[in-house]
Coordinates of N, CA and C in Angstrom, one line a residue:
X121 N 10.2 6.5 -39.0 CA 10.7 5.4 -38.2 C 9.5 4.5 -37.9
X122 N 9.8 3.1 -38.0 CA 8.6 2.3 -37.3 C 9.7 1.3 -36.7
X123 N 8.7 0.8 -35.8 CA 9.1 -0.8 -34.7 C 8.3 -1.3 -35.2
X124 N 8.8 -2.8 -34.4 CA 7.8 -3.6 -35.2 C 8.4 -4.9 -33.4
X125 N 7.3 -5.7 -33.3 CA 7.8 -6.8 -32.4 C 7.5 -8.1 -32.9
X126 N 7.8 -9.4 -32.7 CA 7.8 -10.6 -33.1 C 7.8 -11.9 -32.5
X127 N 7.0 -12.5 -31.7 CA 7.3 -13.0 -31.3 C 6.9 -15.2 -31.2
X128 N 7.9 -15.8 -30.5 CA 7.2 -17.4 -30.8 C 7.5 -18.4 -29.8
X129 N 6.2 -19.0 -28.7 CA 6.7 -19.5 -28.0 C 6.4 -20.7 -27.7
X130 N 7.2 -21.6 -27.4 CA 6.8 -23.3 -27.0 C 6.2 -23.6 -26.1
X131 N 5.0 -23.7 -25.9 CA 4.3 -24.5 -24.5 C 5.2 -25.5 -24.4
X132 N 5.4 -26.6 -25.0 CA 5.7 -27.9 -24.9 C 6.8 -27.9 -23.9
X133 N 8.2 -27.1 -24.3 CA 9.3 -27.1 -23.4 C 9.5 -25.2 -23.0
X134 N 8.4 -24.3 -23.1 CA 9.0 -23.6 -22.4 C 10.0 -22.4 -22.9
X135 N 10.2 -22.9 -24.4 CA 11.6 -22.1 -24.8 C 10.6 -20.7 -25.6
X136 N 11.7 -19.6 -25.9 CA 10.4 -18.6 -26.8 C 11.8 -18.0 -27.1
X137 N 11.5 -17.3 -28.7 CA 12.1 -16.0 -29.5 C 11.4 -15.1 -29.4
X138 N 12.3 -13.6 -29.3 CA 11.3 -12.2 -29.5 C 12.1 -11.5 -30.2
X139 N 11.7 -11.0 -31.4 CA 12.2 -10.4 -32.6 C 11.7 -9.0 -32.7
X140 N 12.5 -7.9 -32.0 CA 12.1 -6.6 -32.4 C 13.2 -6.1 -33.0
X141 N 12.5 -4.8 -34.1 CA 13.3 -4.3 -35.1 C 12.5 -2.5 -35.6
X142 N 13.4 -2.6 -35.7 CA 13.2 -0.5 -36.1 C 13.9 -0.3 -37.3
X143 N 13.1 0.2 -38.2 CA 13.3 0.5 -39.1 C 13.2 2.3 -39.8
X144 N 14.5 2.6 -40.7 CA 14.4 4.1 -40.8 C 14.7 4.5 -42.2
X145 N 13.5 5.3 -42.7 CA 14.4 5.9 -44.1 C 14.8 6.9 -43.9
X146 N 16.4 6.9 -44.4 CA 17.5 7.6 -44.3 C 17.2 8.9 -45.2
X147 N 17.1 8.5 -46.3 CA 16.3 9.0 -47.4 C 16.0 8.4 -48.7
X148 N 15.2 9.0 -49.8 CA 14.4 8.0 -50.2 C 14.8 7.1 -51.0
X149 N 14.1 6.3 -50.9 CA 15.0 5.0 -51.5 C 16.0 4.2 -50.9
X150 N 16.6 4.8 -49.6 CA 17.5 4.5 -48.8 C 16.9 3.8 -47.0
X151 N 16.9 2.9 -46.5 CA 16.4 2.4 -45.5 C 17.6 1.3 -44.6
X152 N 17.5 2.0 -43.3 CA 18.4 1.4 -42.5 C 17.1 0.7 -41.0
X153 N 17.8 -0.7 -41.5 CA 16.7 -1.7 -40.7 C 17.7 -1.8 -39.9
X154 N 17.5 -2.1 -38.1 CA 17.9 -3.1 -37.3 C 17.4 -4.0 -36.3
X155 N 17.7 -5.2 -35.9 CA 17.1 -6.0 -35.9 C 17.6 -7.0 -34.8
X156 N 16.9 -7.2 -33.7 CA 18.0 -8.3 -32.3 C 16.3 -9.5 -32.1
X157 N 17.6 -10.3 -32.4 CA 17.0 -11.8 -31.6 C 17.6 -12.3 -30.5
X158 N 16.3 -12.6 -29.6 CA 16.6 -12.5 -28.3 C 16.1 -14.2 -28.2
X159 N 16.7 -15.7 -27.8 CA 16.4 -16.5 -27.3 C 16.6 -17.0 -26.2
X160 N 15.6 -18.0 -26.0 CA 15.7 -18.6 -24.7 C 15.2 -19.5 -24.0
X161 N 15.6 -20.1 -23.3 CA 15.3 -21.7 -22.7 C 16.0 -22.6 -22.6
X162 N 15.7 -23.7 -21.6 CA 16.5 -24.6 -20.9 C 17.3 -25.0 -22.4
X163 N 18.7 -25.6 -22.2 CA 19.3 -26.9 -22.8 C 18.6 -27.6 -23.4
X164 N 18.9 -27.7 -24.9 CA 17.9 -29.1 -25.7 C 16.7 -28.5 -26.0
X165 N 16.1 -27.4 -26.1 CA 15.0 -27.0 -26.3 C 14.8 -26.0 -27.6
X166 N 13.6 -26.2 -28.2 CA 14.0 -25.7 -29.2 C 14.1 -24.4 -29.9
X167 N 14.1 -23.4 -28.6 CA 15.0 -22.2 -28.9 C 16.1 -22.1 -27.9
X168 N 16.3 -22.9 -26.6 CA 17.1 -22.7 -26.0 C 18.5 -22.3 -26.3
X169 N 18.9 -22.6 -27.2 CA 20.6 -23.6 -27.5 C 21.1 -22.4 -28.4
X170 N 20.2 -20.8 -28.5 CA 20.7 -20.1 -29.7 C 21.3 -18.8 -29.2
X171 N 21.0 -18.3 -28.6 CA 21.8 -17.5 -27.4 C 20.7 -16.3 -28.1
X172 N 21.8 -14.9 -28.7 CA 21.6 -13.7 -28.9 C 21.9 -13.4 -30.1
X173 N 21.3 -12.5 -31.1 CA 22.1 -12.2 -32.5 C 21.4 -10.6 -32.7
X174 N 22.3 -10.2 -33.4 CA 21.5 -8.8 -34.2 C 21.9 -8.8 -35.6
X175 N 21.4 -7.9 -36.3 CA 21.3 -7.7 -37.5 C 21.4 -6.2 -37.9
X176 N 22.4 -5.5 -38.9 CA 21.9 -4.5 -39.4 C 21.9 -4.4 -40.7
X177 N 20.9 -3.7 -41.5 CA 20.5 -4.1 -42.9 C 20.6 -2.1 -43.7
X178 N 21.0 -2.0 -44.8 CA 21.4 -0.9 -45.5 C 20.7 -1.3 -46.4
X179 N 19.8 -1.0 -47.4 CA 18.7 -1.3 -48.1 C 18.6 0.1 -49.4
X180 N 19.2 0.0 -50.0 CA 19.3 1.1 -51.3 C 18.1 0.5 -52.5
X181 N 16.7 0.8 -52.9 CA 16.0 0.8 -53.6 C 16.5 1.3 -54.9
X182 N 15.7 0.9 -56.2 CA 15.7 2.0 -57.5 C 14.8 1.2 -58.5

């Protein structure tokens, strides 16, 4: 299992993303990633306007 964090933030207006994700091999060759984006800041800004998302990822190698 690893984490991992991510992060990016706007002096200018204030807005910022933070990208953490954990990742797991299931077994080998096999890897289950997950992954949440967290934004935020005022209206009009350039992360503000994107709310919340996640991701899960199934990853079969060969």
């Amino acid at each position: 299992m690893r984490g991992t964090i991510f992060g990016l933030f706007n002096p200018n207006d204030k807005s910022f993303v933070i990208v953490p994700s954990v990742s797991y091999s299931v077994v080998t060759n096999l890897d289950l990633l997950f992954l949440r984006m967290f934004f935020d800041g005022n209206a009009l800004t350039e992360f503000g306007d994107y709310g919340s998302t996640a991701f899960i990822r199934l990853k079969h190698s060969f």
